[in-house]
Amino acid sequence: MFNKVHDGGLTVLGGAYELSDNVSWVPRGSTGYQASNCYLLSEGDAHLLIDSGMAVHGTTVLDDLATLIGEGGGVSMFFTRPEMDCVSNLEPIARRFDILRLFTGGVINPFDAFDDVSRIALRGRRQQIDGTRTVEGDALERAMSIEVAPGRILDVQSPLLRLLPTFWGWDARTGTLFTSDTFTHGVLATPESYRFIDDTVEDDTTVEQVAAHLFAKYEWLPRATKYPLRDWLASTFEGYEPEAIAPSRGSVIRGRNAVRRHLDLMLAALADDAA
């Protein structure tokens, strides 16, 4: 199931999984469903897939990708994290499509689970993301940029809030900030529910809900001094002024009003007295 996020060539692919205590990155007692997201940035015949979704949704992701770029078509890939919810479908995608470039960070080799032929064929197309960051005052400079097509750039930076090597992406064309495993608190009533939080739906998200999802993944945060994270997050959003927040899990948050509201919820969840 894919949905257009923006007419500027941004589509979200993936499926939904049922929440339970077996899902380690959500609060205990969670019910309902949550979207697993990967995103296709397109500019003419050039395509960049951001993450690859969960293996359980592999058939859906691959079939939708074939609809969007053509069977066996060329696509570049960018992984925001070296975790299975982001990289699980790399091998089946590589077998069905032509991976032109693969952007990854950290020291984990995404080809370790491949057979020798696939590993050798793709190794030369891998490009390491530079995770170093430079700081001027409170402003975080981008780590690197990925050229989707001439004139279409995805800026990449290493966020202050992360566990493993993690990268956020910024697409100025669509005003979308790809936040990987942050802003993942959107929950669906059914697998077929509307996967966006925007001005067309009533939004009853609370600070407590945002904090619970955030702390389920970043379990050390309640014991941490959080104002540097809060300041960094506010500065990042002030600099980009995003129109959409695109996490690897959870609802896509779309529209200036919705983005502003959920930023405020996240900042409140990161208050130093929040736990």
mmCIF file of C-alpha atoms in Angstrom:
data_model
loop_
_atom_site.group_PDB
_atom_site.id
_atom_site.type_symbol
_atom_site.label_atom_id
_atom_site.label_comp_id
_atom_site.label_asym_id
_atom_site.label_seq_id
_atom_site.Cartn_x
_atom_site.Cartn_y
_atom_site.Cartn_z
ATOM 1 C CA MET A 1 0.000 0.000 0.000
ATOM 2 C CA PHE A 2 1.568 3.266 -1.052
ATOM 3 C CA ASN A 3 0.330 6.821 -0.601
ATOM 4 C CA LYS A 4 1.480 10.058 -2.119
ATOM 5 C CA VAL A 5 2.854 12.360 0.558
ATOM 6 C CA HIS A 6 3.554 15.348 -1.699
ATOM 7 C CA ASP A 7 3.120 16.155 -5.385
ATOM 8 C CA GLY A 8 6.834 17.003 -5.492
ATOM 9 C CA GLY A 9 7.658 13.319 -5.903
ATOM 10 C CA LEU A 10 7.395 11.790 -2.437
ATOM 11 C CA THR A 11 5.545 8.526 -1.761
ATOM 12 C CA VAL A 12 5.312 6.443 1.410
ATOM 13 C CA LEU A 13 5.347 2.655 1.086
ATOM 14 C CA GLY A 14 4.985 -0.130 3.615
ATOM 15 C CA GLY A 15 2.373 -1.808 5.740
ATOM 16 C CA ALA A 16 1.095 -1.949 9.300
ATOM 17 C CA TYR A 17 1.766 -4.351 12.167
ATOM 18 C CA GLU A 18 -0.263 -5.109 15.273
ATOM 19 C CA LEU A 19 0.991 -3.662 18.540
ATOM 20 C CA SER A 20 1.522 -5.842 21.595
ATOM 21 C CA ASP A 21 4.100 -6.368 24.306
ATOM 22 C CA ASN A 22 6.103 -8.382 21.758
ATOM 23 C CA VAL A 23 6.944 -5.110 19.960
ATOM 24 C CA SER A 24 9.932 -3.839 21.895
ATOM 25 C CA TRP A 25 9.932 -0.213 20.731
ATOM 26 C CA VAL A 26 6.418 0.752 21.892
ATOM 27 C CA PRO A 27 5.106 1.256 25.446
ATOM 28 C CA ARG A 28 3.930 -1.868 27.259
ATOM 29 C CA GLY A 29 0.205 -2.357 26.949
ATOM 30 C CA SER A 30 0.054 -0.707 23.514
ATOM 31 C CA THR A 31 -2.847 -1.751 21.296
ATOM 32 C CA GLY A 32 -3.905 -0.984 17.755
ATOM 33 C CA TYR A 33 -1.550 -0.910 14.781
ATOM 34 C CA GLN A 34 1.431 1.082 13.626
ATOM 35 C CA ALA A 35 2.676 1.863 10.140
ATOM 36 C CA SER A 36 6.106 0.738 8.964
ATOM 37 C CA ASN A 37 7.355 3.307 6.470
ATOM 38 C CA CYS A 38 9.839 3.613 3.666
ATOM 39 C CA TYR A 39 9.833 6.585 1.330
ATOM 40 C CA LEU A 40 10.465 6.987 -2.381
ATOM 41 C CA LEU A 41 11.829 10.336 -3.536
ATOM 42 C CA SER A 42 11.438 10.709 -7.305
ATOM 43 C CA GLU A 43 12.753 13.291 -9.722
ATOM 44 C CA GLY A 44 12.002 12.348 -13.314
ATOM 45 C CA ASP A 45 13.462 8.880 -13.852
ATOM 46 C CA ALA A 46 15.711 9.111 -10.783
ATOM 47 C CA HIS A 47 14.591 7.522 -7.513
ATOM 48 C CA LEU A 48 15.924 7.333 -3.949
ATOM 49 C CA LEU A 49 14.353 4.864 -1.516
ATOM 50 C CA ILE A 50 14.727 5.938 2.117
ATOM 51 C CA ASP A 51 14.800 2.748 4.239
ATOM 52 C CA SER A 52 13.294 -0.508 2.991
ATOM 53 C CA GLY A 53 10.640 -1.380 5.559
ATOM 54 C CA MET A 54 10.080 -4.595 7.508
ATOM 55 C CA ALA A 55 10.509 -8.050 6.013
ATOM 56 C CA VAL A 56 6.901 -8.913 6.876
ATOM 57 C CA HIS A 57 5.836 -6.234 4.366
ATOM 58 C CA GLY A 58 8.437 -7.186 1.781
ATOM 59 C CA THR A 59 6.036 -8.386 -0.929
ATOM 60 C CA THR A 60 3.939 -5.236 -0.607
ATOM 61 C CA VAL A 61 6.976 -2.942 -0.690
ATOM 62 C CA LEU A 62 8.497 -4.661 -3.727
ATOM 63 C CA ASP A 63 5.248 -4.819 -5.691
ATOM 64 C CA ASP A 64 4.523 -1.152 -4.993
ATOM 65 C CA LEU A 65 8.076 -0.229 -5.908
ATOM 66 C CA ALA A 66 7.628 -2.040 -9.238
ATOM 67 C CA THR A 67 4.462 -0.038 -9.877
ATOM 68 C CA LEU A 68 6.255 3.221 -9.179
ATOM 69 C CA ILE A 69 9.614 2.718 -10.937
ATOM 70 C CA GLY A 70 8.959 -0.211 -13.254
ATOM 71 C CA GLU A 71 9.872 -3.861 -12.880
ATOM 72 C CA GLY A 72 13.654 -4.161 -12.602
ATOM 73 C CA GLY A 73 14.066 -0.389 -12.565
ATOM 74 C CA GLY A 74 17.020 1.480 -11.122
ATOM 75 C CA VAL A 75 16.860 2.922 -7.610
ATOM 76 C CA SER A 76 19.322 4.328 -5.081
ATOM 77 C CA MET A 77 18.838 3.591 -1.377
ATOM 78 C CA PHE A 78 19.558 5.439 1.859
ATOM 79 C CA PHE A 79 19.321 3.778 5.268
ATOM 80 C CA THR A 80 18.600 6.057 8.212
ATOM 81 C CA ARG A 81 19.662 3.336 10.694
ATOM 82 C CA PRO A 82 21.417 -0.056 10.543
ATOM 83 C CA GLU A 83 18.436 -1.784 12.203
ATOM 84 C CA MET A 84 16.190 -4.482 10.792
ATOM 85 C CA ASP A 85 13.051 -2.348 10.493
ATOM 86 C CA CYS A 86 15.036 -0.178 8.052
ATOM 87 C CA VAL A 87 17.214 -2.685 6.158
ATOM 88 C CA SER A 88 15.287 -5.971 6.100
ATOM 89 C CA ASN A 89 14.196 -5.771 2.461
ATOM 90 C CA LEU A 90 17.578 -4.866 0.997
ATOM 91 C CA GLU A 91 18.342 -8.316 -0.415
ATOM 92 C CA PRO A 92 14.945 -8.934 -2.095
ATOM 93 C CA ILE A 93 15.064 -5.409 -3.539
ATOM 94 C CA ALA A 94 18.564 -6.089 -4.862
ATOM 95 C CA ARG A 95 17.359 -9.280 -6.524
ATOM 96 C CA ARG A 96 14.401 -7.603 -8.250
ATOM 97 C CA PHE A 97 15.701 -4.106 -9.012
ATOM 98 C CA ASP A 98 18.943 -2.437 -10.026
ATOM 99 C CA ILE A 99 20.445 -0.765 -6.950
ATOM 100 C CA LEU A 100 22.511 2.079 -8.338
ATOM 101 C CA ARG A 101 23.893 3.486 -5.075
ATOM 102 C CA LEU A 102 23.521 2.488 -1.431
ATOM 103 C CA PHE A 103 24.131 5.080 1.286
ATOM 104 C CA THR A 104 24.779 3.680 4.777
ATOM 105 C CA GLY A 105 26.510 4.786 7.956
ATOM 106 C CA GLY A 106 28.205 3.098 10.873
ATOM 107 C CA VAL A 107 30.412 0.003 10.749
ATOM 108 C CA ILE A 108 27.736 -2.667 10.180
ATOM 109 C CA ASN A 109 28.017 -4.159 6.693
ATOM 110 C CA PRO A 110 24.507 -4.388 5.189
ATOM 111 C CA PHE A 111 25.702 -7.166 2.877
ATOM 112 C CA ASP A 112 26.680 -9.598 5.654
ATOM 113 C CA ALA A 113 23.486 -11.629 5.159
ATOM 114 C CA PHE A 114 23.917 -11.832 1.365
ATOM 115 C CA ASP A 115 25.341 -14.657 -0.673
ATOM 116 C CA ASP A 116 28.797 -14.044 -2.112
ATOM 117 C CA VAL A 117 27.588 -13.138 -5.603
ATOM 118 C CA SER A 118 25.179 -10.463 -4.388
ATOM 119 C CA ARG A 119 27.728 -9.090 -1.927
ATOM 120 C CA ILE A 120 30.457 -8.712 -4.511
ATOM 121 C CA ALA A 121 28.115 -7.178 -7.090
ATOM 122 C CA LEU A 122 26.797 -4.503 -4.748
ATOM 123 C CA ARG A 123 29.804 -3.662 -2.594
ATOM 124 C CA GLY A 124 31.161 -1.197 -5.131
ATOM 125 C CA ARG A 125 27.897 0.736 -5.121
ATOM 126 C CA ARG A 126 27.927 1.356 -1.376
ATOM 127 C CA GLN A 127 28.794 4.869 -0.238
ATOM 128 C CA GLN A 128 29.617 5.492 3.413
ATOM 129 C CA ILE A 129 27.773 8.359 5.082
ATOM 130 C CA ASP A 130 30.110 10.604 7.038
ATOM 131 C CA GLY A 131 28.651 10.746 10.519
ATOM 132 C CA THR A 132 30.864 13.574 11.750
ATOM 133 C CA ARG A 133 29.146 16.780 12.735
ATOM 134 C CA THR A 134 30.393 20.334 12.964
ATOM 135 C CA VAL A 135 28.785 22.865 15.222
ATOM 136 C CA GLU A 136 28.722 26.640 14.896
ATOM 137 C CA GLY A 137 27.037 28.083 17.947
ATOM 138 C CA ASP A 138 23.862 26.017 18.358
ATOM 139 C CA ALA A 139 23.507 25.209 14.656
ATOM 140 C CA LEU A 140 24.205 21.692 13.453
ATOM 141 C CA GLU A 141 25.740 21.478 10.006
ATOM 142 C CA ARG A 142 24.691 18.707 7.647
ATOM 143 C CA ALA A 143 26.879 15.601 7.537
ATOM 144 C CA MET A 144 26.592 15.242 3.758
ATOM 145 C CA SER A 145 24.154 15.489 0.892
ATOM 146 C CA ILE A 146 22.778 12.908 -1.522
ATOM 147 C CA GLU A 147 21.994 13.973 -5.069
ATOM 148 C CA VAL A 148 18.709 12.352 -6.057
ATOM 149 C CA ALA A 149 18.941 14.036 -9.479
ATOM 150 C CA PRO A 150 20.507 17.251 -10.760
ATOM 151 C CA GLY A 151 18.920 20.023 -8.703
ATOM 152 C CA ARG A 152 17.288 17.605 -6.212
ATOM 153 C CA ILE A 153 19.309 17.131 -3.033
ATOM 154 C CA LEU A 154 18.624 15.240 0.188
ATOM 155 C CA ASP A 155 20.591 16.838 3.011
ATOM 156 C CA VAL A 156 21.699 14.332 5.649
ATOM 157 C CA GLN A 157 22.715 14.969 9.241
ATOM 158 C CA SER A 158 23.398 12.929 12.344
ATOM 159 C CA PRO A 159 20.793 13.872 14.981
ATOM 160 C CA LEU A 160 21.688 14.591 18.558
ATOM 161 C CA LEU A 161 18.967 12.150 19.670
ATOM 162 C CA ARG A 162 20.075 8.635 18.671
ATOM 163 C CA LEU A 163 21.341 5.267 19.914
ATOM 164 C CA LEU A 164 23.070 3.491 17.016
ATOM 165 C CA PRO A 165 24.392 5.492 14.050
ATOM 166 C CA THR A 166 21.288 7.318 12.868
ATOM 167 C CA PHE A 167 20.691 9.894 10.159
ATOM 168 C CA TRP A 168 17.926 12.333 9.402
ATOM 169 C CA GLY A 169 17.212 13.546 5.902
ATOM 170 C CA TRP A 170 15.864 16.868 4.652
ATOM 171 C CA ASP A 171 14.148 17.254 1.281
ATOM 172 C CA ALA A 172 13.666 20.957 0.586
ATOM 173 C CA ARG A 173 11.524 20.282 -2.507
ATOM 174 C CA THR A 174 8.712 18.769 -0.431
ATOM 175 C CA GLY A 175 9.595 20.373 2.913
ATOM 176 C CA THR A 176 9.917 16.924 4.487
ATOM 177 C CA LEU A 177 12.127 15.997 7.440
ATOM 178 C CA PHE A 178 12.830 12.248 7.644
ATOM 179 C CA THR A 179 13.247 11.527 11.355
ATOM 180 C CA SER A 180 13.971 7.778 11.454
ATOM 181 C CA ASP A 181 13.033 6.489 14.950
ATOM 182 C CA THR A 182 11.844 9.805 16.399
ATOM 183 C CA PHE A 183 8.254 11.104 16.118
ATOM 184 C CA THR A 184 7.088 7.477 15.900
ATOM 185 C CA HIS A 185 4.100 7.890 18.229
ATOM 186 C CA GLY A 186 1.303 7.798 15.630
ATOM 187 C CA VAL A 187 -0.945 4.721 16.121
ATOM 188 C CA LEU A 188 -3.659 3.344 13.811
ATOM 189 C CA ALA A 189 -6.996 1.823 14.809
ATOM 190 C CA THR A 190 -6.869 -0.743 11.978
ATOM 191 C CA PRO A 191 -4.236 -1.781 9.402
ATOM 192 C CA GLU A 192 -6.210 0.102 6.736
ATOM 193 C CA SER A 193 -6.581 3.336 8.735
ATOM 194 C CA TYR A 194 -5.446 6.681 7.316
ATOM 195 C CA ARG A 195 -1.676 6.761 7.905
ATOM 196 C CA PHE A 196 -1.343 10.562 8.097
ATOM 197 C CA ILE A 197 -1.850 13.044 10.901
ATOM 198 C CA ASP A 198 -2.949 16.236 9.148
ATOM 199 C CA ASP A 199 -5.692 18.840 9.015
ATOM 200 C CA THR A 200 -8.214 16.327 7.651
ATOM 201 C CA VAL A 201 -8.366 14.256 10.850
ATOM 202 C CA GLU A 202 -9.081 14.995 14.490
ATOM 203 C CA ASP A 203 -5.809 14.738 16.375
ATOM 204 C CA ASP A 204 -6.038 13.812 20.057
ATOM 205 C CA THR A 205 -2.327 13.003 20.550
ATOM 206 C CA THR A 206 -1.138 13.889 24.052
ATOM 207 C CA VAL A 207 2.227 14.734 25.574
ATOM 208 C CA GLU A 208 1.974 11.550 27.632
ATOM 209 C CA GLN A 209 1.550 9.451 24.482
ATOM 210 C CA VAL A 210 4.542 11.094 22.782
ATOM 211 C CA ALA A 211 6.702 10.662 25.896
ATOM 212 C CA ALA A 212 5.695 7.013 26.350
ATOM 213 C CA HIS A 213 6.719 6.099 22.794
ATOM 214 C CA LEU A 214 9.908 8.138 22.990
ATOM 215 C CA PHE A 215 10.990 6.619 26.304
ATOM 216 C CA ALA A 216 10.131 3.075 25.177
ATOM 217 C CA LYS A 217 12.910 3.350 22.569
ATOM 218 C CA TYR A 218 15.221 5.704 24.485
ATOM 219 C CA GLU A 219 14.756 4.172 27.915
ATOM 220 C CA TRP A 220 17.573 6.238 29.433
ATOM 221 C CA LEU A 221 15.937 9.578 28.582
ATOM 222 C CA PRO A 222 13.830 9.975 31.757
ATOM 223 C CA ARG A 223 17.074 9.941 33.778
ATOM 224 C CA ALA A 224 18.915 12.297 31.430
ATOM 225 C CA THR A 225 19.311 16.064 31.321
ATOM 226 C CA LYS A 226 17.145 16.764 28.305
ATOM 227 C CA TYR A 227 17.452 20.477 27.625
ATOM 228 C CA PRO A 228 20.320 20.058 25.089
ATOM 229 C CA LEU A 229 18.116 17.686 23.080
ATOM 230 C CA ARG A 230 15.181 20.067 23.346
ATOM 231 C CA ASP A 231 17.274 23.036 22.238
ATOM 232 C CA TRP A 232 18.755 21.081 19.339
ATOM 233 C CA LEU A 233 15.329 19.924 18.189
ATOM 234 C CA ALA A 234 13.848 23.434 18.350
ATOM 235 C CA SER A 235 16.830 24.838 16.440
ATOM 236 C CA THR A 236 16.578 22.156 13.753
ATOM 237 C CA PHE A 237 12.883 22.793 13.140
ATOM 238 C CA GLU A 238 13.390 26.555 13.184
ATOM 239 C CA GLY A 239 16.084 26.231 10.540
ATOM 240 C CA TYR A 240 14.172 23.921 8.200
ATOM 241 C CA GLU A 241 10.533 24.936 8.864
ATOM 242 C CA PRO A 242 9.319 21.496 7.703
ATOM 243 C CA GLU A 243 5.883 20.903 6.235
ATOM 244 C CA ALA A 244 5.990 17.157 6.951
ATOM 245 C CA ILE A 245 7.624 14.800 9.458
ATOM 246 C CA ALA A 246 8.351 11.362 8.002
ATOM 247 C CA PRO A 247 9.401 8.742 10.596
ATOM 248 C CA SER A 248 10.355 5.148 9.814
ATOM 249 C CA ARG A 249 7.478 3.991 12.025
ATOM 250 C CA GLY A 250 4.165 5.602 12.913
ATOM 251 C CA SER A 251 1.960 8.103 11.143
ATOM 252 C CA VAL A 252 3.351 10.669 8.725
ATOM 253 C CA ILE A 253 2.712 14.131 10.181
ATOM 254 C CA ARG A 254 1.748 16.498 7.388
ATOM 255 C CA GLY A 255 0.928 20.219 7.237
ATOM 256 C CA ARG A 256 2.443 23.200 9.036
ATOM 257 C CA ASN A 257 -0.178 23.191 11.804
ATOM 258 C CA ALA A 258 0.212 19.482 12.528
ATOM 259 C CA VAL A 259 4.017 19.698 12.403
ATOM 260 C CA ARG A 260 4.050 22.628 14.812
ATOM 261 C CA ARG A 261 1.684 20.856 17.210
ATOM 262 C CA HIS A 262 3.719 17.658 17.268
ATOM 263 C CA LEU A 263 6.976 19.539 17.672
ATOM 264 C CA ASP A 264 5.457 21.268 20.696
ATOM 265 C CA LEU A 265 4.317 17.886 22.048
ATOM 266 C CA MET A 266 7.821 16.483 21.598
ATOM 267 C CA LEU A 267 9.426 19.503 23.263
ATOM 268 C CA ALA A 268 7.048 19.101 26.198
ATOM 269 C CA ALA A 269 7.892 15.387 26.390
ATOM 270 C CA LEU A 270 11.563 16.385 26.578
ATOM 271 C CA ALA A 271 11.020 18.787 29.465
ATOM 272 C CA ASP A 272 13.445 17.977 32.272
ATOM 273 C CA ASP A 273 10.575 17.220 34.661
ATOM 274 C CA ALA A 274 8.919 14.816 32.184
ATOM 275 C CA ALA A 275 9.220 11.123 32.957
#
